[in-house]
Amino acid sequence: MAGCSEYGVQHTERLLALFTYTLIVPFLQILFKRVEMVPEPGPFSLSASYIKDWANWFFSSSIEKYGEMRTLLMVVIIFAVASFIKNLLVFLANNCMASLRAGTVRDVRNRIYDKILRLPFHISPKHERVT
């Protein structure tokens, strides 16, 4: 595959893996009825506590609007889609690496073969003169 960016695919895969595994927490919280009711997540800030508050607000408002079963179904669907995308990216990364690896081995093999063909004939120990 020409133009495969292994670096980008692997980092995207790792990010989605992290996202997928963090979806287990709200799934278990909804399942065991431990979702904290949050009226509003507060002002935006790029921190773990804000993301946690936003997730709790999102799930608590979803439970109020749609009920526990639909919210749980939504979390399961998001988890399944994220897992599918993560596994698709793993497949694409492995596919790209296989073609890159095969091309590299072929190129090295051809260079060595060409180098051997260009060597002088007298270097071979089989054809030494016996005096």
Short mmCIF file of N, CA and C in Angstrom, two decimals:
data_model
loop_
_atom_site.label_atom_id
_atom_site.label_comp_id
_atom_site.label_asym_id
_atom_site.label_seq_id
_atom_site.Cartn_x
_atom_site.Cartn_y
_atom_site.Cartn_z
N MET A 1 0.83 -1.18 0.00
CA MET A 1 0.00 0.00 0.00
C MET A 1 0.87 1.23 0.00
N ALA A 2 0.74 2.01 -1.01
CA ALA A 2 1.53 3.22 -1.09
C ALA A 2 0.89 4.28 -0.19
N GLY A 3 1.73 5.00 0.50
CA GLY A 3 1.24 6.12 1.30
C GLY A 3 0.69 5.72 2.66
N CYS A 4 1.00 4.54 3.14
CA CYS A 4 0.53 4.15 4.47
C CYS A 4 1.31 4.92 5.52
N SER A 5 0.63 5.52 6.42
CA SER A 5 1.28 6.24 7.50
C SER A 5 1.12 5.41 8.76
N GLU A 6 2.11 4.57 9.02
CA GLU A 6 2.04 3.69 10.18
C GLU A 6 1.96 4.50 11.47
N TYR A 7 2.71 5.60 11.52
CA TYR A 7 2.75 6.45 12.71
C TYR A 7 1.36 6.97 13.05
N GLY A 8 0.65 7.51 12.06
CA GLY A 8 -0.67 8.07 12.30
C GLY A 8 -1.69 7.02 12.66
N VAL A 9 -1.62 5.86 11.99
CA VAL A 9 -2.58 4.80 12.25
C VAL A 9 -2.40 4.24 13.65
N GLN A 10 -1.14 4.04 14.06
CA GLN A 10 -0.91 3.47 15.39
C GLN A 10 -1.33 4.42 16.50
N HIS A 11 -1.07 5.72 16.33
CA HIS A 11 -1.46 6.66 17.38
C HIS A 11 -2.98 6.83 17.44
N THR A 12 -3.62 6.80 16.29
CA THR A 12 -5.08 6.86 16.28
C THR A 12 -5.65 5.61 16.94
N GLU A 13 -5.03 4.47 16.66
CA GLU A 13 -5.48 3.22 17.26
C GLU A 13 -5.35 3.27 18.78
N ARG A 14 -4.23 3.79 19.26
CA ARG A 14 -4.02 3.87 20.72
C ARG A 14 -5.02 4.83 21.37
N LEU A 15 -5.30 5.93 20.71
CA LEU A 15 -6.27 6.88 21.23
C LEU A 15 -7.66 6.26 21.30
N LEU A 16 -8.05 5.53 20.25
CA LEU A 16 -9.35 4.87 20.26
C LEU A 16 -9.40 3.73 21.27
N ALA A 17 -8.28 3.05 21.48
CA ALA A 17 -8.25 2.00 22.50
C ALA A 17 -8.48 2.60 23.87
N LEU A 18 -7.84 3.74 24.14
CA LEU A 18 -8.05 4.43 25.41
C LEU A 18 -9.50 4.85 25.57
N PHE A 19 -10.07 5.42 24.50
CA PHE A 19 -11.47 5.84 24.52
C PHE A 19 -12.40 4.65 24.74
N THR A 20 -12.11 3.53 24.07
CA THR A 20 -12.95 2.34 24.18
C THR A 20 -12.94 1.80 25.61
N TYR A 21 -11.75 1.74 26.21
CA TYR A 21 -11.67 1.18 27.56
C TYR A 21 -12.26 2.11 28.61
N THR A 22 -12.23 3.42 28.35
CA THR A 22 -12.83 4.33 29.33
C THR A 22 -14.36 4.29 29.26
N LEU A 23 -14.91 3.75 28.18
CA LEU A 23 -16.37 3.62 28.10
C LEU A 23 -16.90 2.53 29.03
N ILE A 24 -16.03 1.70 29.54
CA ILE A 24 -16.47 0.65 30.47
C ILE A 24 -16.97 1.27 31.78
N VAL A 25 -16.36 2.37 32.19
CA VAL A 25 -16.73 3.01 33.46
C VAL A 25 -18.19 3.47 33.45
N PRO A 26 -18.63 4.27 32.46
CA PRO A 26 -20.05 4.66 32.49
C PRO A 26 -20.99 3.48 32.31
N PHE A 27 -20.56 2.48 31.57
CA PHE A 27 -21.37 1.27 31.41
C PHE A 27 -21.63 0.63 32.77
N LEU A 28 -20.58 0.47 33.55
CA LEU A 28 -20.74 -0.15 34.87
C LEU A 28 -21.49 0.76 35.83
N GLN A 29 -21.27 2.07 35.73
CA GLN A 29 -21.99 2.99 36.61
C GLN A 29 -23.49 2.96 36.34
N ILE A 30 -23.87 2.92 35.08
CA ILE A 30 -25.30 2.85 34.75
C ILE A 30 -25.86 1.49 35.16
N LEU A 31 -25.08 0.44 34.91
CA LEU A 31 -25.55 -0.91 35.23
C LEU A 31 -25.81 -1.07 36.72
N PHE A 32 -24.94 -0.50 37.56
CA PHE A 32 -25.09 -0.65 39.00
C PHE A 32 -25.70 0.58 39.66
N LYS A 33 -26.33 1.46 38.86
CA LYS A 33 -27.06 2.63 39.34
C LYS A 33 -26.20 3.51 40.25
N ARG A 34 -25.02 3.85 39.77
CA ARG A 34 -24.12 4.70 40.54
C ARG A 34 -23.81 6.00 39.80
N VAL A 35 -24.67 6.41 38.91
CA VAL A 35 -24.45 7.66 38.18
C VAL A 35 -24.85 8.81 39.06
N GLU A 36 -23.92 9.74 39.23
CA GLU A 36 -24.20 10.94 40.03
C GLU A 36 -25.00 11.91 39.17
N MET A 37 -26.08 12.43 39.70
CA MET A 37 -26.87 13.40 38.97
C MET A 37 -26.16 14.76 39.03
N VAL A 38 -25.76 15.24 37.88
CA VAL A 38 -25.03 16.51 37.79
C VAL A 38 -25.91 17.48 37.02
N PRO A 39 -26.24 18.63 37.61
CA PRO A 39 -27.11 19.58 36.91
C PRO A 39 -26.43 20.20 35.69
N GLU A 40 -25.13 20.52 35.79
CA GLU A 40 -24.40 21.13 34.69
C GLU A 40 -22.91 20.86 34.88
N PRO A 41 -22.16 20.63 33.80
CA PRO A 41 -20.75 20.29 33.96
C PRO A 41 -19.87 21.46 34.37
N GLY A 42 -20.34 22.68 34.23
CA GLY A 42 -19.54 23.84 34.61
C GLY A 42 -18.80 24.41 33.42
N PRO A 43 -17.99 25.44 33.64
CA PRO A 43 -17.26 26.07 32.53
C PRO A 43 -16.21 25.12 31.98
N PHE A 44 -15.97 25.25 30.68
CA PHE A 44 -15.02 24.36 30.01
C PHE A 44 -13.60 24.60 30.48
N SER A 45 -12.92 23.51 30.77
CA SER A 45 -11.48 23.54 31.04
C SER A 45 -10.92 22.19 30.60
N LEU A 46 -9.73 22.22 30.08
CA LEU A 46 -9.11 21.01 29.58
C LEU A 46 -8.45 20.27 30.73
N SER A 47 -9.28 19.53 31.48
CA SER A 47 -8.76 18.78 32.62
C SER A 47 -9.57 17.49 32.76
N ALA A 48 -9.00 16.56 33.49
CA ALA A 48 -9.66 15.27 33.69
C ALA A 48 -10.93 15.43 34.53
N SER A 49 -10.91 16.33 35.49
CA SER A 49 -12.10 16.51 36.33
C SER A 49 -13.26 17.08 35.51
N TYR A 50 -12.98 18.01 34.57
CA TYR A 50 -14.05 18.55 33.74
C TYR A 50 -14.62 17.46 32.83
N ILE A 51 -13.76 16.65 32.25
CA ILE A 51 -14.23 15.57 31.37
C ILE A 51 -15.08 14.59 32.15
N LYS A 52 -14.66 14.28 33.38
CA LYS A 52 -15.45 13.38 34.23
C LYS A 52 -16.81 14.01 34.57
N ASP A 53 -16.81 15.30 34.93
CA ASP A 53 -18.07 15.99 35.23
C ASP A 53 -18.97 16.06 34.01
N TRP A 54 -18.37 16.31 32.84
CA TRP A 54 -19.17 16.37 31.61
C TRP A 54 -19.78 15.01 31.29
N ALA A 55 -19.00 13.94 31.46
CA ALA A 55 -19.52 12.59 31.20
C ALA A 55 -20.65 12.26 32.18
N ASN A 56 -20.46 12.60 33.45
CA ASN A 56 -21.52 12.36 34.43
C ASN A 56 -22.77 13.16 34.10
N TRP A 57 -22.60 14.43 33.69
CA TRP A 57 -23.74 15.25 33.28
C TRP A 57 -24.43 14.65 32.07
N PHE A 58 -23.65 14.23 31.08
CA PHE A 58 -24.22 13.67 29.85
C PHE A 58 -25.03 12.40 30.16
N PHE A 59 -24.45 11.51 30.94
CA PHE A 59 -25.15 10.26 31.24
C PHE A 59 -26.33 10.49 32.18
N SER A 60 -26.20 11.39 33.14
CA SER A 60 -27.34 11.62 34.04
C SER A 60 -28.49 12.29 33.28
N SER A 61 -28.16 13.23 32.36
CA SER A 61 -29.24 13.85 31.58
C SER A 61 -29.84 12.86 30.59
N SER A 62 -29.02 11.94 30.07
CA SER A 62 -29.56 10.91 29.17
C SER A 62 -30.47 9.95 29.93
N ILE A 63 -30.12 9.63 31.15
CA ILE A 63 -30.97 8.75 31.96
C ILE A 63 -32.29 9.45 32.26
N GLU A 64 -32.24 10.75 32.55
CA GLU A 64 -33.48 11.48 32.80
C GLU A 64 -34.36 11.55 31.56
N LYS A 65 -33.78 11.79 30.40
CA LYS A 65 -34.55 11.92 29.16
C LYS A 65 -35.04 10.58 28.62
N TYR A 66 -34.13 9.60 28.54
CA TYR A 66 -34.43 8.36 27.82
C TYR A 66 -34.58 7.13 28.71
N GLY A 67 -34.18 7.22 29.95
CA GLY A 67 -34.25 6.07 30.84
C GLY A 67 -32.94 5.32 30.87
N GLU A 68 -32.81 4.45 31.86
CA GLU A 68 -31.55 3.72 32.06
C GLU A 68 -31.26 2.74 30.93
N MET A 69 -32.29 2.04 30.45
CA MET A 69 -32.06 1.02 29.43
C MET A 69 -31.58 1.62 28.12
N ARG A 70 -32.19 2.70 27.68
CA ARG A 70 -31.76 3.33 26.42
C ARG A 70 -30.37 3.94 26.55
N THR A 71 -30.08 4.53 27.70
CA THR A 71 -28.75 5.08 27.91
C THR A 71 -27.71 3.97 27.92
N LEU A 72 -28.03 2.88 28.57
CA LEU A 72 -27.13 1.73 28.59
C LEU A 72 -26.94 1.18 27.18
N LEU A 73 -28.01 1.12 26.40
CA LEU A 73 -27.91 0.66 25.02
C LEU A 73 -27.03 1.60 24.20
N MET A 74 -27.16 2.91 24.44
CA MET A 74 -26.35 3.89 23.73
C MET A 74 -24.86 3.69 24.06
N VAL A 75 -24.55 3.45 25.34
CA VAL A 75 -23.16 3.23 25.74
C VAL A 75 -22.62 1.96 25.09
N VAL A 76 -23.42 0.92 25.04
CA VAL A 76 -22.99 -0.35 24.43
C VAL A 76 -22.74 -0.16 22.94
N ILE A 77 -23.62 0.57 22.26
CA ILE A 77 -23.44 0.81 20.82
C ILE A 77 -22.18 1.63 20.57
N ILE A 78 -21.96 2.68 21.36
CA ILE A 78 -20.75 3.48 21.20
C ILE A 78 -19.51 2.63 21.47
N PHE A 79 -19.56 1.78 22.48
CA PHE A 79 -18.45 0.88 22.80
C PHE A 79 -18.17 -0.07 21.65
N ALA A 80 -19.24 -0.64 21.06
CA ALA A 80 -19.06 -1.58 19.94
C ALA A 80 -18.48 -0.88 18.72
N VAL A 81 -18.96 0.31 18.41
CA VAL A 81 -18.46 1.05 17.25
C VAL A 81 -17.00 1.44 17.47
N ALA A 82 -16.66 1.92 18.65
CA ALA A 82 -15.27 2.30 18.94
C ALA A 82 -14.36 1.07 18.88
N SER A 83 -14.82 -0.07 19.38
CA SER A 83 -14.02 -1.29 19.30
C SER A 83 -13.82 -1.72 17.85
N PHE A 84 -14.87 -1.61 17.04
CA PHE A 84 -14.76 -1.96 15.63
C PHE A 84 -13.76 -1.06 14.92
N ILE A 85 -13.84 0.23 15.16
CA ILE A 85 -12.90 1.17 14.52
C ILE A 85 -11.47 0.90 14.98
N LYS A 86 -11.30 0.62 16.26
CA LYS A 86 -9.96 0.32 16.77
C LYS A 86 -9.40 -0.92 16.10
N ASN A 87 -10.20 -1.97 16.00
CA ASN A 87 -9.73 -3.20 15.37
C ASN A 87 -9.49 -3.03 13.88
N LEU A 88 -10.29 -2.20 13.22
CA LEU A 88 -10.07 -1.90 11.81
C LEU A 88 -8.73 -1.19 11.63
N LEU A 89 -8.41 -0.26 12.52
CA LEU A 89 -7.13 0.43 12.43
C LEU A 89 -5.96 -0.49 12.72
N VAL A 90 -6.13 -1.45 13.62
CA VAL A 90 -5.08 -2.44 13.87
C VAL A 90 -4.85 -3.26 12.60
N PHE A 91 -5.92 -3.67 11.95
CA PHE A 91 -5.80 -4.43 10.71
C PHE A 91 -5.09 -3.61 9.63
N LEU A 92 -5.48 -2.34 9.47
CA LEU A 92 -4.86 -1.50 8.46
C LEU A 92 -3.38 -1.27 8.75
N ALA A 93 -3.04 -1.07 10.02
CA ALA A 93 -1.63 -0.88 10.38
C ALA A 93 -0.83 -2.14 10.08
N ASN A 94 -1.36 -3.30 10.42
CA ASN A 94 -0.66 -4.55 10.12
C ASN A 94 -0.55 -4.78 8.61
N ASN A 95 -1.57 -4.42 7.87
CA ASN A 95 -1.55 -4.56 6.43
C ASN A 95 -0.48 -3.66 5.82
N CYS A 96 -0.43 -2.43 6.26
CA CYS A 96 0.59 -1.50 5.77
C CYS A 96 1.99 -1.99 6.12
N MET A 97 2.17 -2.46 7.34
CA MET A 97 3.49 -2.93 7.76
C MET A 97 3.92 -4.16 6.97
N ALA A 98 2.99 -5.04 6.64
CA ALA A 98 3.35 -6.24 5.88
C ALA A 98 3.88 -5.87 4.50
N SER A 99 3.21 -4.93 3.83
CA SER A 99 3.67 -4.54 2.51
C SER A 99 5.00 -3.78 2.58
N LEU A 100 5.16 -2.93 3.59
CA LEU A 100 6.43 -2.22 3.76
C LEU A 100 7.56 -3.19 4.07
N ARG A 101 7.30 -4.17 4.93
CA ARG A 101 8.31 -5.16 5.30
C ARG A 101 8.71 -5.99 4.09
N ALA A 102 7.73 -6.44 3.31
CA ALA A 102 8.03 -7.25 2.12
C ALA A 102 8.83 -6.44 1.10
N GLY A 103 8.48 -5.19 0.91
CA GLY A 103 9.21 -4.34 -0.03
C GLY A 103 10.64 -4.09 0.42
N THR A 104 10.84 -3.89 1.71
CA THR A 104 12.18 -3.65 2.25
C THR A 104 13.05 -4.89 2.08
N VAL A 105 12.52 -6.05 2.41
CA VAL A 105 13.27 -7.30 2.26
C VAL A 105 13.62 -7.53 0.79
N ARG A 106 12.69 -7.28 -0.11
CA ARG A 106 12.95 -7.45 -1.54
C ARG A 106 14.05 -6.52 -2.02
N ASP A 107 14.00 -5.26 -1.58
CA ASP A 107 15.02 -4.30 -1.99
C ASP A 107 16.40 -4.69 -1.48
N VAL A 108 16.50 -5.10 -0.22
CA VAL A 108 17.79 -5.52 0.35
C VAL A 108 18.30 -6.75 -0.39
N ARG A 109 17.42 -7.71 -0.64
CA ARG A 109 17.81 -8.92 -1.36
C ARG A 109 18.33 -8.59 -2.76
N ASN A 110 17.67 -7.68 -3.47
CA ASN A 110 18.11 -7.30 -4.81
C ASN A 110 19.44 -6.56 -4.77
N ARG A 111 19.66 -5.71 -3.78
CA ARG A 111 20.94 -5.00 -3.68
C ARG A 111 22.09 -5.97 -3.41
N ILE A 112 21.85 -6.92 -2.52
CA ILE A 112 22.90 -7.91 -2.22
C ILE A 112 23.19 -8.74 -3.46
N TYR A 113 22.18 -9.16 -4.17
CA TYR A 113 22.35 -9.96 -5.38
C TYR A 113 23.13 -9.18 -6.44
N ASP A 114 22.77 -7.90 -6.65
CA ASP A 114 23.50 -7.07 -7.61
C ASP A 114 24.95 -6.86 -7.20
N LYS A 115 25.19 -6.70 -5.91
CA LYS A 115 26.56 -6.52 -5.40
C LYS A 115 27.38 -7.77 -5.65
N ILE A 116 26.79 -8.94 -5.43
CA ILE A 116 27.51 -10.19 -5.66
C ILE A 116 27.82 -10.36 -7.14
N LEU A 117 26.90 -10.00 -8.00
CA LEU A 117 27.15 -10.12 -9.44
C LEU A 117 28.25 -9.18 -9.92
N ARG A 118 28.45 -8.04 -9.27
CA ARG A 118 29.47 -7.09 -9.68
C ARG A 118 30.85 -7.42 -9.12
N LEU A 119 30.94 -8.37 -8.20
CA LEU A 119 32.25 -8.71 -7.63
C LEU A 119 33.13 -9.36 -8.70
N PRO A 120 34.43 -9.14 -8.62
CA PRO A 120 35.32 -9.80 -9.59
C PRO A 120 35.26 -11.32 -9.44
N PHE A 121 35.50 -12.01 -10.51
CA PHE A 121 35.36 -13.47 -10.53
C PHE A 121 36.39 -14.15 -9.65
N HIS A 122 37.59 -13.59 -9.52
CA HIS A 122 38.66 -14.25 -8.79
C HIS A 122 38.46 -14.22 -7.27
N ILE A 123 37.47 -13.54 -6.76
CA ILE A 123 37.23 -13.50 -5.31
C ILE A 123 36.65 -14.82 -4.82
N SER A 124 35.96 -15.53 -5.68
CA SER A 124 35.32 -16.77 -5.26
C SER A 124 36.39 -17.80 -4.91
N PRO A 125 36.31 -18.46 -3.73
CA PRO A 125 37.34 -19.43 -3.34
C PRO A 125 37.31 -20.70 -4.20
N LYS A 126 36.22 -20.99 -4.86
CA LYS A 126 36.13 -22.20 -5.69
C LYS A 126 37.08 -22.15 -6.89
N HIS A 127 37.32 -20.96 -7.39
CA HIS A 127 38.05 -20.80 -8.63
C HIS A 127 39.47 -20.30 -8.42
N GLU A 128 40.06 -20.62 -7.30
CA GLU A 128 41.44 -20.23 -7.07
C GLU A 128 42.35 -21.15 -7.89
N ARG A 129 43.46 -20.60 -8.39
CA ARG A 129 44.41 -21.39 -9.15
C ARG A 129 45.29 -22.21 -8.20
N VAL A 130 45.51 -23.39 -8.58
CA VAL A 130 46.39 -24.25 -7.79
C VAL A 130 47.73 -24.26 -8.51
N THR A 131 48.82 -23.94 -7.82
CA THR A 131 50.12 -23.92 -8.47
C THR A 131 51.00 -25.04 -8.07
#
